[in-house]
XYZ file of C-alpha atoms in Angstrom:
244
model
C 17.689 -32.509 28.956
C 15.954 -31.779 32.260
C 12.221 -31.068 31.730
C 10.895 -27.509 32.555
C 8.707 -27.169 35.590
C 6.756 -24.139 36.803
C 8.148 -22.095 39.666
C 5.595 -23.315 42.222
C 6.557 -26.915 41.386
C 10.184 -26.051 41.693
C 9.462 -24.269 44.957
C 7.807 -27.376 46.317
C 10.837 -29.404 45.271
C 13.307 -27.027 46.893
C 14.441 -26.897 50.457
C 15.908 -24.537 53.021
C 16.848 -20.972 52.172
C 16.620 -21.456 48.397
C 12.994 -22.547 48.634
C 12.041 -19.654 50.918
C 13.749 -17.110 48.643
C 12.040 -18.499 45.565
C 8.692 -18.399 47.347
C 9.270 -14.765 48.375
C 10.164 -13.790 44.808
C 7.034 -15.477 43.506
C 4.898 -13.672 46.086
C 6.446 -10.316 45.155
C 5.795 -10.941 41.473
C 2.194 -11.868 42.193
C 1.746 -8.776 44.328
C 3.361 -6.583 41.640
C 1.034 -8.128 39.043
C -2.012 -7.382 41.197
C -0.852 -3.830 41.884
C -0.156 -3.259 38.181
C -3.607 -4.539 37.262
C -5.275 -2.295 39.866
C -3.231 0.656 38.635
C -4.359 0.029 35.063
C -7.980 -0.150 36.231
C -7.624 3.124 38.110
C -6.019 4.755 35.065
C -8.837 3.550 32.798
C -11.460 4.749 35.286
C -9.730 8.116 35.620
C -9.597 8.767 31.887
C -13.152 7.478 31.449
C -14.427 9.946 34.061
C -12.247 12.676 32.607
C -13.666 12.075 29.133
C -17.193 12.032 30.538
C -16.582 15.250 32.459
C -15.155 16.933 29.363
C -18.110 15.777 27.280
C -20.569 17.131 29.866
C -18.646 20.402 30.117
C -18.567 20.757 26.321
C -22.288 20.050 26.058
C -23.090 22.494 28.842
C -20.825 25.096 27.294
C -22.516 24.661 23.930
C -25.959 25.053 25.492
C -24.845 28.115 27.448
C -23.244 29.672 24.376
C -26.286 28.945 22.204
C -28.541 30.276 24.928
C -26.413 33.386 25.243
C -26.506 33.854 21.484
C -30.289 33.490 21.437
C -30.698 35.918 24.323
C -28.315 38.385 22.700
C -30.196 38.152 19.403
C -33.551 38.608 21.123
C -32.215 41.538 23.126
C -30.784 43.177 19.998
C -34.097 42.720 18.209
C -36.128 44.237 21.026
C -33.663 47.110 21.346
C -33.933 47.835 17.612
C -37.744 47.871 17.838
C -37.623 50.228 20.808
C -35.226 52.535 18.966
C -37.536 52.568 15.933
C -40.535 53.590 18.033
C -38.518 56.232 19.867
C -37.262 57.686 16.575
C -40.819 57.897 15.228
C -42.075 59.456 18.446
C -39.242 62.023 18.391
C -39.610 62.710 14.639
C -35.922 61.826 14.374
C -35.302 61.771 10.617
C -31.549 61.140 10.950
C -32.056 58.069 13.151
C -34.735 56.630 10.863
C -32.499 57.120 7.845
C -30.099 54.625 9.434
C -32.810 52.181 10.531
C -34.972 51.985 7.417
C -33.823 49.920 4.465
C -35.528 51.127 1.305
C -35.057 49.140 -1.883
C -37.082 51.547 -4.025
C -34.898 54.463 -5.093
C -38.009 56.512 -5.885
C -38.661 56.963 -2.167
C -35.749 58.611 -0.368
C -35.868 58.736 3.410
C -36.045 62.408 4.322
C -38.165 64.872 6.253
C -40.663 65.225 3.405
C -41.313 61.521 2.836
C -41.455 60.772 6.573
C -43.911 63.601 7.373
C -47.001 61.407 6.666
C -45.659 58.710 9.003
C -45.133 61.210 11.817
C -48.608 62.665 11.224
C -50.189 59.223 11.460
C -48.507 58.372 14.775
C -49.318 61.815 16.174
C -52.966 61.120 15.399
C -52.991 57.437 16.425
C -51.047 56.684 19.611
C -52.312 53.073 19.458
C -50.204 52.581 16.320
C -47.240 51.644 18.528
C -49.267 48.714 19.901
C -50.115 47.685 16.345
C -46.420 47.611 15.528
C -45.755 45.379 18.540
C -48.421 42.937 17.329
C -46.907 42.841 13.860
C -43.389 42.287 15.157
C -44.667 39.513 17.426
C -46.320 37.809 14.442
C -43.091 38.088 12.471
C -41.087 36.628 15.356
C -43.404 33.618 15.470
C -43.317 33.253 11.697
C -47.042 33.892 11.444
C -46.735 36.843 9.102
C -44.720 35.878 6.049
C -44.596 38.426 3.250
C -43.326 37.530 -0.202
C -42.620 40.673 -2.147
C -44.611 40.828 -5.358
C -46.865 37.914 -4.377
C -48.486 38.883 -1.089
C -50.741 41.917 -1.282
C -50.715 42.757 2.448
C -47.175 43.421 3.680
C -46.387 44.337 7.297
C -45.986 48.060 7.917
C -42.355 47.399 8.814
C -40.709 44.075 7.999
C -37.809 43.460 10.379
C -34.657 41.867 8.937
C -31.229 40.922 10.251
C -28.825 42.843 8.022
C -25.110 42.238 8.596
C -24.562 42.850 12.315
C -27.807 44.697 13.097
C -31.553 44.777 12.559
C -33.147 46.995 9.938
C -36.744 47.731 8.976
C -38.169 47.612 5.474
C -41.259 49.825 5.224
C -44.219 48.859 3.084
C -44.870 50.794 -0.136
C -48.447 51.731 -0.953
C -50.087 52.884 -4.172
C -53.256 54.930 -4.621
C -55.512 54.489 -7.632
C -57.540 57.682 -7.678
C -60.721 57.751 -9.767
C -61.633 61.224 -11.036
C -64.326 62.796 -13.236
C -61.892 64.429 -15.632
C -58.485 63.121 -16.713
C -57.211 66.716 -16.753
C -57.820 67.407 -13.060
C -55.000 68.454 -10.769
C -54.029 66.232 -7.849
C -52.616 67.671 -4.628
C -51.061 65.215 -2.144
C -50.319 66.624 1.322
C -50.185 70.123 -0.122
C -47.892 69.202 -3.023
C -49.262 69.395 -6.555
C -48.397 66.394 -8.655
C -49.330 64.620 -11.824
C -50.691 61.146 -11.294
C -49.336 58.283 -13.380
C -51.662 57.200 -16.169
C -53.313 53.770 -16.036
C -55.313 51.737 -18.535
C -58.395 53.603 -17.375
C -58.083 57.305 -18.355
C -60.202 58.271 -15.334
C -57.894 56.534 -12.860
C -54.563 58.017 -11.905
C -51.889 56.220 -9.935
C -50.031 57.813 -7.039
C -47.075 56.169 -5.365
C -45.050 54.536 -4.058
C -45.892 56.040 -0.671
C -44.448 55.234 2.728
C -46.875 54.346 5.534
C -48.641 57.369 6.930
C -51.483 59.852 6.718
C -52.231 61.418 3.333
C -54.654 64.085 2.190
C -55.623 63.780 -1.474
C -57.229 66.808 -3.087
C -58.577 66.887 -6.614
C -58.933 70.291 -8.312
C -61.075 70.407 -11.465
C -60.773 72.878 -14.343
C -63.115 75.303 -12.613
C -61.031 75.302 -9.435
C -63.518 73.203 -7.490
C -61.817 71.055 -4.844
C -62.615 67.761 -3.219
C -60.430 66.337 -0.443
C -60.241 62.906 1.119
C -57.994 61.671 3.924
C -56.292 58.302 3.407
C -54.496 56.319 6.108
C -51.880 53.936 4.764
C -50.906 51.755 7.669
C -51.208 48.031 7.061
C -53.648 46.313 4.762
C -53.512 46.092 0.991
C -50.672 47.686 -0.922
C -53.019 49.149 -3.553
C -55.947 51.356 -2.487
C -58.822 52.463 -4.651
C -59.905 56.062 -3.982
C -63.080 57.324 -5.654
C -63.263 61.143 -5.886
C -66.175 61.203 -8.286
C -68.839 60.879 -5.574
């Protein structure tokens, strides 16, 4: 059997037209091989750049979307705060009924229960600035209130509820010390019976929404004593001494 030899060797051993044809075929194959290799390199580079571009676009899109979401959330929050202040300023009971989230069924949101809040803001225009400070603290996480554990809740705690922001007002309680357990208590012109406590000379009033309250004690002889109480921030429970 004739031993196998590579094509270049066979080309060297050939002569005339056969050798030239074989050499041309070899050159074409080499050129095709080079072109194929360059094409593969270009394809790899193309898909590499395409993948990189897609990755960059995805990352940028994610950042833009997250940024948009953050801006939208911040804008919604600020809009809700502005609407709350406008509703208080306008004494808009209907609007506040939709903004305030009250977990205590003893305190319905109506014109009567909101009257002390309106009276407080009418008397203290700087209260709107105080609200802004509280909301800023809540945004930064500096004012964390744990219901039942923390004694000083924010006047309005802002919460994301479903697809909107709502405000949970603080509830305050008054412990009124009197000379006679049988006295009559009048709160903002409404006669009421205070809730008994362990001390027979201390009566409990509440829960009360934030606002301005006038507490009048009427003894058995009809003698009156009145004190004004502002419930806007601070401790949830206030001690009021009407014996002095």
